[in-house]
XYZ file of N, CA and C in Angstrom:
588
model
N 0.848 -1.183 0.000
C 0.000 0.000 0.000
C 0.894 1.248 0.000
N 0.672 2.463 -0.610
C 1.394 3.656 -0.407
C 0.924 4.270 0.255
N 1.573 5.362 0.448
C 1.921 6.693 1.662
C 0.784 7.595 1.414
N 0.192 7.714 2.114
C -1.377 8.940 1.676
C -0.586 10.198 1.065
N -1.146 10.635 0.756
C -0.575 11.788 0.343
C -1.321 13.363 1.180
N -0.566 14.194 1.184
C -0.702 15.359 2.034
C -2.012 15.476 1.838
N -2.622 15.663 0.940
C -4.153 16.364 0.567
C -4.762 15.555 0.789
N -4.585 13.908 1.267
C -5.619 13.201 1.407
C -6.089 12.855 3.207
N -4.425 12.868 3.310
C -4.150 13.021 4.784
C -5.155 14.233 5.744
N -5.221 15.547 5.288
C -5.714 16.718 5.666
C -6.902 16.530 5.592
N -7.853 16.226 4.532
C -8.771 15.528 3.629
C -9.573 14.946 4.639
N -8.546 13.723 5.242
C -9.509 12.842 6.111
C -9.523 13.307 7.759
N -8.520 13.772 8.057
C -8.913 14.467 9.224
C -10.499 15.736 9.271
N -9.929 16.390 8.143
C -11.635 16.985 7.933
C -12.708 15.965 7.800
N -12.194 15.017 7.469
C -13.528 13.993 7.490
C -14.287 13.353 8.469
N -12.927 13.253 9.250
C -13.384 12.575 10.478
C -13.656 13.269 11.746
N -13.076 14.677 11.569
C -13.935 16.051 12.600
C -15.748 15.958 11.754
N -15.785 15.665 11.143
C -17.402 15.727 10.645
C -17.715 14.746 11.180
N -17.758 13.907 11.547
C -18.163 12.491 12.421
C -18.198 13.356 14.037
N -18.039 14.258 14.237
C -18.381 14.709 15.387
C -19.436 15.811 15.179
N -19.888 16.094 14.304
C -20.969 17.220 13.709
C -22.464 17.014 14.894
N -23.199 18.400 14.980
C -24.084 17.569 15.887
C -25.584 18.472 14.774
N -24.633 18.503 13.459
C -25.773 19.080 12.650
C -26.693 17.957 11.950
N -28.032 18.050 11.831
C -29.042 16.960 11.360
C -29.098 16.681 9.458
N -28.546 18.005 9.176
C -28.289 18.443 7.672
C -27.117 18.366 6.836
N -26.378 18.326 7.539
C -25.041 18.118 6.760
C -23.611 18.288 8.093
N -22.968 16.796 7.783
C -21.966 17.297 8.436
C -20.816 18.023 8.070
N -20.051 18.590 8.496
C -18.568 19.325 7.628
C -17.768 19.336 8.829
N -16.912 19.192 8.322
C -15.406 19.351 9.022
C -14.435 20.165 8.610
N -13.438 20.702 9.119
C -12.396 21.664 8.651
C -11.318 21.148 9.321
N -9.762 21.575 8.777
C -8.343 21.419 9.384
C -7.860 22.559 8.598
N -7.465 23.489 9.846
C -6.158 24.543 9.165
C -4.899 24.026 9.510
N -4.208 24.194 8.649
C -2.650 23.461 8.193
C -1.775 24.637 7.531
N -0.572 24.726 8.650
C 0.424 25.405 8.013
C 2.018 24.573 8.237
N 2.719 24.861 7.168
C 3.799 24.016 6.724
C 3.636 22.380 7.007
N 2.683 21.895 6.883
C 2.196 20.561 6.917
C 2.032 20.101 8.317
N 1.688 21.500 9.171
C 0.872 20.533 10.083
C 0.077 21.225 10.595
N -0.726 20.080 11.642
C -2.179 20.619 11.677
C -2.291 21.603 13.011
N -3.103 23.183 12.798
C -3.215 23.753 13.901
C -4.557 23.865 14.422
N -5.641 23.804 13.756
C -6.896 23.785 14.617
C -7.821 22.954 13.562
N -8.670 22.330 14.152
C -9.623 21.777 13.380
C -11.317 22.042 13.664
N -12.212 22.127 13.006
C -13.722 22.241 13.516
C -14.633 20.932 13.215
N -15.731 21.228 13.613
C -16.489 20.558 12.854
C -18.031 21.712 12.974
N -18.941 21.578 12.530
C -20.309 22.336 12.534
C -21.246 21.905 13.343
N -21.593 22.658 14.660
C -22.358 22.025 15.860
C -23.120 23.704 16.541
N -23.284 23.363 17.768
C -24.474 24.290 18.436
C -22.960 24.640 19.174
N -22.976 26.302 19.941
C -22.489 26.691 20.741
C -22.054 25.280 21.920
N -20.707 26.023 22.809
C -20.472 25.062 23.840
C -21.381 25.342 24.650
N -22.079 24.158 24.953
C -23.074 23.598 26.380
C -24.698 24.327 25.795
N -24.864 24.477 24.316
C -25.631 24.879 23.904
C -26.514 23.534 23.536
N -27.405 23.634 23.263
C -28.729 22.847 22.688
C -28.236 21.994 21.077
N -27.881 21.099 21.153
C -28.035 20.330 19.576
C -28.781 20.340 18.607
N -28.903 20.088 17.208
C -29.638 20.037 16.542
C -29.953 18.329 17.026
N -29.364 17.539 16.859
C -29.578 16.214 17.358
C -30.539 15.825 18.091
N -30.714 17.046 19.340
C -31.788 16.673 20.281
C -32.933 17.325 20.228
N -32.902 18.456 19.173
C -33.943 19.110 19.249
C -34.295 19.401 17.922
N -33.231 19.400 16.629
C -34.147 19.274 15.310
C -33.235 20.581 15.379
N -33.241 21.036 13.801
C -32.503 22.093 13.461
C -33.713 23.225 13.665
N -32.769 24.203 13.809
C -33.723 25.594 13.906
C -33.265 26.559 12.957
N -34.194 26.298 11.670
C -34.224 26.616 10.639
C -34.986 28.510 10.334
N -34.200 29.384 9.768
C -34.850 30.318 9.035
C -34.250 30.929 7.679
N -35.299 30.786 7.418
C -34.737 31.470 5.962
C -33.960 30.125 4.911
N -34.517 29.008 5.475
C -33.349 28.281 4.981
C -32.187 27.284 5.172
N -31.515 28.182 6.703
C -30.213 28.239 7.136
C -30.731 27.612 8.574
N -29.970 27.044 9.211
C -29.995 26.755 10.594
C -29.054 27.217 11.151
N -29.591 27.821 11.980
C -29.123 29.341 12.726
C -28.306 28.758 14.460
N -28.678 27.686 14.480
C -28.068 27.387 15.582
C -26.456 26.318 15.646
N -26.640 26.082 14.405
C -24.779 25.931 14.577
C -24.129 26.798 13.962
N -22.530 26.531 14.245
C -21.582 27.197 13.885
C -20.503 26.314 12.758
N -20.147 26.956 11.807
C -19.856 25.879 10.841
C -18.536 26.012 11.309
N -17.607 24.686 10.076
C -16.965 24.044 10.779
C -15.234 25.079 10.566
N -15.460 25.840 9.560
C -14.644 26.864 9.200
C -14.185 27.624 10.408
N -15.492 28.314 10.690
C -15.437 29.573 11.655
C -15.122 28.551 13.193
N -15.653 27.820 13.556
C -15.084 26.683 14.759
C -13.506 26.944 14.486
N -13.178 26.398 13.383
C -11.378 26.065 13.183
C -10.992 27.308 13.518
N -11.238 28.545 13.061
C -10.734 30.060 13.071
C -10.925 30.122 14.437
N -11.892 30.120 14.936
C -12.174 31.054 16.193
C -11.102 30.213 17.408
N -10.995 28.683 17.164
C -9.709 28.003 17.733
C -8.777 28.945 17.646
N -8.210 28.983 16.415
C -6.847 29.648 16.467
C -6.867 30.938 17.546
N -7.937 31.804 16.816
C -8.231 32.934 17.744
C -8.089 33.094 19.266
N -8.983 31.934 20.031
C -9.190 31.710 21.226
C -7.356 31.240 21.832
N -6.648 30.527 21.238
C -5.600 30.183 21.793
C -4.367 30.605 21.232
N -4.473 31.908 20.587
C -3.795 33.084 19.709
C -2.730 32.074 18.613
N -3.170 31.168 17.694
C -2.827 30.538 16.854
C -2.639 31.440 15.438
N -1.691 31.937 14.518
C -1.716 33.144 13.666
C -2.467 32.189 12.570
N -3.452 32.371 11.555
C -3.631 31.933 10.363
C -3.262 32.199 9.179
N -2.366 33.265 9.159
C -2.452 34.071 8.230
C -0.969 33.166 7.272
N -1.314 32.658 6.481
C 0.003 32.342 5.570
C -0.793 30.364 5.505
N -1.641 30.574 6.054
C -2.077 28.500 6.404
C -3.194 28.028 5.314
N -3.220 27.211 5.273
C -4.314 26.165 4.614
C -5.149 25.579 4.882
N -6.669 25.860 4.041
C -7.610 25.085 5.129
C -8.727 23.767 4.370
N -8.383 22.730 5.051
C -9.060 21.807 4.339
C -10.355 21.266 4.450
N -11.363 21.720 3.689
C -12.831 21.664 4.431
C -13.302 20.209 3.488
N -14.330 19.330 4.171
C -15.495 18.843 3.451
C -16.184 19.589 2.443
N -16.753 20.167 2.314
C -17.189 20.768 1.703
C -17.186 22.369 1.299
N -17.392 22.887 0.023
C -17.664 24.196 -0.664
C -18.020 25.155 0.449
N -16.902 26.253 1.009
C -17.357 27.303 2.335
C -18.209 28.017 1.854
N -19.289 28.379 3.141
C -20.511 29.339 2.203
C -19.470 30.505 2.092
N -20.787 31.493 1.661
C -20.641 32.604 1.899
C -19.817 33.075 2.824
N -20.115 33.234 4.563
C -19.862 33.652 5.209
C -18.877 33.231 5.364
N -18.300 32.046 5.021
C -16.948 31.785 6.387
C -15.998 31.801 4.819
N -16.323 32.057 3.708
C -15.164 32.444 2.823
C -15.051 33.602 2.846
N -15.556 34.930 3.455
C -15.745 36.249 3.828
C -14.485 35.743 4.862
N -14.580 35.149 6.221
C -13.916 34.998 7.772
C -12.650 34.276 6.880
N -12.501 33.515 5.986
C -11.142 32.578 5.352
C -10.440 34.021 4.740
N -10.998 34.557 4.128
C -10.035 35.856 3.377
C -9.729 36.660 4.601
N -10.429 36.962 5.407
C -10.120 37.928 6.482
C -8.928 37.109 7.253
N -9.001 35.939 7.510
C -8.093 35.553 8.931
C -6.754 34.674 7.692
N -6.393 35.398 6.711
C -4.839 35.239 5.968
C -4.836 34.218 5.283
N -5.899 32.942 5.106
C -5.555 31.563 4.165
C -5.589 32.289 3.546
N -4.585 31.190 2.962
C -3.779 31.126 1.449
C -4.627 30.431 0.514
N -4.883 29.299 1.051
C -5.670 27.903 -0.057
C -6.590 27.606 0.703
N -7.558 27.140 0.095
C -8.551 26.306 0.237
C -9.124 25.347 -0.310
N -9.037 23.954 0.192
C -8.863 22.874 -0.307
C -10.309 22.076 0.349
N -11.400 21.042 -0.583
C -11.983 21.029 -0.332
C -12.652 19.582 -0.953
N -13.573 19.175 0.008
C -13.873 17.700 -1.117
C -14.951 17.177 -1.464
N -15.722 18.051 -1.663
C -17.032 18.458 -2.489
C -17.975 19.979 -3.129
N -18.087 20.330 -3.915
C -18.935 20.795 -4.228
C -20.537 20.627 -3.336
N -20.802 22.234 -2.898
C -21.702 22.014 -1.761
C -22.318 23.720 -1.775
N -23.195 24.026 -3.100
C -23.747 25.196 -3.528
C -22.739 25.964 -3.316
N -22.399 25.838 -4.224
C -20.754 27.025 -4.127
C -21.562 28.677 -4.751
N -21.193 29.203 -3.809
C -21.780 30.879 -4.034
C -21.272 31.884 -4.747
N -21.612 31.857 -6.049
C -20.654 32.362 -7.273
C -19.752 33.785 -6.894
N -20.636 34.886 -5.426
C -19.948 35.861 -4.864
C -18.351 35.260 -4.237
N -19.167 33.918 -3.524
C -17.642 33.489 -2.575
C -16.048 32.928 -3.454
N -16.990 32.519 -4.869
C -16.364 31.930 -5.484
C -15.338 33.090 -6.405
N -16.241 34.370 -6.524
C -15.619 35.717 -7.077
C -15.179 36.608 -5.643
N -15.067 36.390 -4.723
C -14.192 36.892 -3.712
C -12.667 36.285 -3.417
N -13.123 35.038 -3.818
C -11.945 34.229 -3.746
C -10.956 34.275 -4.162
N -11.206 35.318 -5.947
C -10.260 35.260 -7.057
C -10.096 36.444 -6.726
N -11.134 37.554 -6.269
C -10.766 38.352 -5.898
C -9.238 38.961 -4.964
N -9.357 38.120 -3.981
C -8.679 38.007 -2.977
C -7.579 37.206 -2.946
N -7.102 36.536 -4.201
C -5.789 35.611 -4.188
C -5.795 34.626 -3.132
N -7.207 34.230 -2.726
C -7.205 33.145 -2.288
C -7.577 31.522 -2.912
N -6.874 30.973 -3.257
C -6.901 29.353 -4.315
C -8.357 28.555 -3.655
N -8.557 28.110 -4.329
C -9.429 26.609 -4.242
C -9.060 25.709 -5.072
N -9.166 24.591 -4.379
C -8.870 23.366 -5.033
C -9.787 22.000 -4.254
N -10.130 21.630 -5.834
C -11.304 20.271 -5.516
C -10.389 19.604 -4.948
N -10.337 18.901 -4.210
C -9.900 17.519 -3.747
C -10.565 16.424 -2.825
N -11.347 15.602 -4.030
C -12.163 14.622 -3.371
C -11.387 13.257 -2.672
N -12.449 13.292 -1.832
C -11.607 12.397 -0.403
C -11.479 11.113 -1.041
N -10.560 10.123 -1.124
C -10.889 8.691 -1.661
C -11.282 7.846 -0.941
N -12.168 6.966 -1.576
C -13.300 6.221 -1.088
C -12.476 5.251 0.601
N -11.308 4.783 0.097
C -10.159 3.880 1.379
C -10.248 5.034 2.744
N -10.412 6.675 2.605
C -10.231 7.366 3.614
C -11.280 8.076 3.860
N -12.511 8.079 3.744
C -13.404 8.811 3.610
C -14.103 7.784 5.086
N -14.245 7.787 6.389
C -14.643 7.854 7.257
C -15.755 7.710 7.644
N -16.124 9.199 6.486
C -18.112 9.442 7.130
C -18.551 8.154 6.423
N -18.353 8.079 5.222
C -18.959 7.530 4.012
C -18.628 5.953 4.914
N -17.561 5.487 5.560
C -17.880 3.791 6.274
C -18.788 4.053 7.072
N -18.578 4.849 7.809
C -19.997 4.884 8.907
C -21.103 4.521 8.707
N -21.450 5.580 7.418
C -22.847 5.672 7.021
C -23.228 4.250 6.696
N -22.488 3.549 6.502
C -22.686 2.324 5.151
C -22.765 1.288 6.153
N -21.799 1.191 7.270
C -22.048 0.343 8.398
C -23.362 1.110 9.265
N -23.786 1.910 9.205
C -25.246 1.930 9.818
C -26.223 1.769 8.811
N -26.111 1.898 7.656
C -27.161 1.313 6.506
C -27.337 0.167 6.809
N -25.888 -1.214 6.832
C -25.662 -2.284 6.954
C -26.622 -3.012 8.017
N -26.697 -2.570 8.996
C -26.898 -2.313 10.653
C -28.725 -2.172 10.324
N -29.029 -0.946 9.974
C -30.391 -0.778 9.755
C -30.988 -2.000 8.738
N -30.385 -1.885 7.578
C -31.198 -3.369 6.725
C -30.786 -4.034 7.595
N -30.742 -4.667 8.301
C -30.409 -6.510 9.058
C -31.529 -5.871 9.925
N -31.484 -4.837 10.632
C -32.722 -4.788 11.289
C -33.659 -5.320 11.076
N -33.942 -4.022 9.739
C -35.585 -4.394 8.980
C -35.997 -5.845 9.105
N -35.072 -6.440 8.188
C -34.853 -7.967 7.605
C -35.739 -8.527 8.516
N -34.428 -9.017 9.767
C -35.691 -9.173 11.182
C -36.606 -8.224 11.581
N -37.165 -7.390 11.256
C -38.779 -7.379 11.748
C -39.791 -7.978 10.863
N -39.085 -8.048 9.551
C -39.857 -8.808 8.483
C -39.994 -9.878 9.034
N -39.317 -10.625 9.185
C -39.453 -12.360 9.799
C -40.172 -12.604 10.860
N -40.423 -11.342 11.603
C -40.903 -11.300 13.137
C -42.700 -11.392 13.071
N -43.439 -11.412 14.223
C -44.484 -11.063 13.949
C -45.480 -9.891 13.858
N -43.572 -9.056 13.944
C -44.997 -7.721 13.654
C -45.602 -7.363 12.480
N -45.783 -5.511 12.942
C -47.043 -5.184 12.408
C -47.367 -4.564 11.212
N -47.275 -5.883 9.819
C -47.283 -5.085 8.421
C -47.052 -3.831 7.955
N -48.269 -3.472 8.893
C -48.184 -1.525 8.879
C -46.761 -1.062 9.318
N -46.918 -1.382 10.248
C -45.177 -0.590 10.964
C -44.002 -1.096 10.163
N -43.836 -2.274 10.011
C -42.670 -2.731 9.040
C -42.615 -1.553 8.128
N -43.633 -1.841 6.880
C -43.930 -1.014 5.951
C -43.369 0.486 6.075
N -44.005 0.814 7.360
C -43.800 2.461 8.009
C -42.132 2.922 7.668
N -41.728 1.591 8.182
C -40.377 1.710 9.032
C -39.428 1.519 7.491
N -39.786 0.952 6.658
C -39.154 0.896 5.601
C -38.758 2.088 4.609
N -40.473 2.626 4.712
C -40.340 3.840 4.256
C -39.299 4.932 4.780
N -39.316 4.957 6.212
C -38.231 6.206 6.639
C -36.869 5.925 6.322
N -36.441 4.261 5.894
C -35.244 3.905 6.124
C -34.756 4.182 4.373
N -35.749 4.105 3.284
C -35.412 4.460 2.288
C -35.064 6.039 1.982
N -35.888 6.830 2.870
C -35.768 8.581 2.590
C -34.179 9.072 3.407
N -34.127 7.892 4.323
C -33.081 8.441 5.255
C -31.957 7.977 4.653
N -32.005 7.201 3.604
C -30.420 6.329 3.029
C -30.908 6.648 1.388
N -31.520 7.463 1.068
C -31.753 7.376 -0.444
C -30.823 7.829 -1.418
N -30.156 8.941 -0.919
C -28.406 9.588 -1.312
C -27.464 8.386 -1.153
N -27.597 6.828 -0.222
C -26.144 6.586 -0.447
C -26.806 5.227 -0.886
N -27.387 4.907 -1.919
C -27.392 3.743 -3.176
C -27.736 2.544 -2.109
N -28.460 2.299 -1.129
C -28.057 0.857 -0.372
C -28.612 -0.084 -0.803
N -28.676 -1.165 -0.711
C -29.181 -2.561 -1.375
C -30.783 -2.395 -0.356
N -31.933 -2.058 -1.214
C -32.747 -1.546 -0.931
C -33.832 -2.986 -0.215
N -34.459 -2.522 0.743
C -35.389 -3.961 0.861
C -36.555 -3.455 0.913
N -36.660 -4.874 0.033
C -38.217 -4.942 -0.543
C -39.214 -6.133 -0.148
């Protein structure tokens, strides 16, 4: 097997700060990195000792759920909080930074921004960017390091064997049925061997 390589390395640490996300909508992760190593990382959650989306459902306006903090501005405000400089570093997100925290990435000195999906990229953030001599670069996570993506697949795994057995069981047509339905809307993005 070979040596990961830097961008994949960075890549999956953002990947696997998203496995700590306590958002219901999307997880993301971030790692700022200067001269190849890592100084703060985020992920996108509710204030400390604040209320989850997890436990209480996102609190949505306009759109946006207003009660976390994405995983960008988490990584920044690290540095900030424990006077870490950003200015000259690299930051490797999950996904396309909105708006706002590619506004907070130009302000707090990255250089690059490195990223491993497309995720409504905001043609302003995307023209601030060039604006601002700050880089982007796709770099999708590969499938061997991508973290979220085993998870998900071992709880898909996990959920069909469920189902399976309640099928066999004696319950209640209806509820099976019920239960099938949520398990298809809730896994319909990641292709699973569907039961029927």
């Amino acid at each position: 097997m070979s040596r990961i390589s830097w961008n994949q390395y960075f890549m999956a640490q953002s990947s696997l700060l998203a496995l700590r996300s306590t958002c219901e909508r999307l997880s993301v992760g971030a790692t700022i990195v200067r001269d190849k190593r890592i100084i703060a990382g985020g992920y996108n959650g509710s204030i400390s000792g604040g209320v989850h989306c997890r436990d209480e459902g996102c609190y949505v306006i306009d759109g946006h759920c207003v009660r976390t903090i994405h995983a960008e501005m988490n990584a920044l405000l690290q540095c900030a909080k424990f006077g870490v400089p950003t200015s000259g570093a690299e930051i490797y997100v999950t996904h396309f930074p909105c708006l706002q925290c590619c506004k907070a990435i130009i302000q707090s000195g990255i250089k690059k921004v490195y990223y491993a999906e497309d995720y409504r990229n905001h043609p302003y953030a995307i023209e601030l960017f060039q604006q601002s001599g700050v880089e982007t670069e796709l770099v999708p996570l590969e499938k061997q390091y991508d973290l979220t993506s085993q998870s998900s697949h071992r709880k898909m795994a996990f959920t069909e064997e469920l189902l399976s057995e309640l099928m066999k069981s004696d319950a209640d047509t209806e509820t099976v049925e019920h239960l099938k339905e949520k398990f298809k809307a809730l896994y319909e993005n990641d292709k699973p061997t569907m039961i029927t």
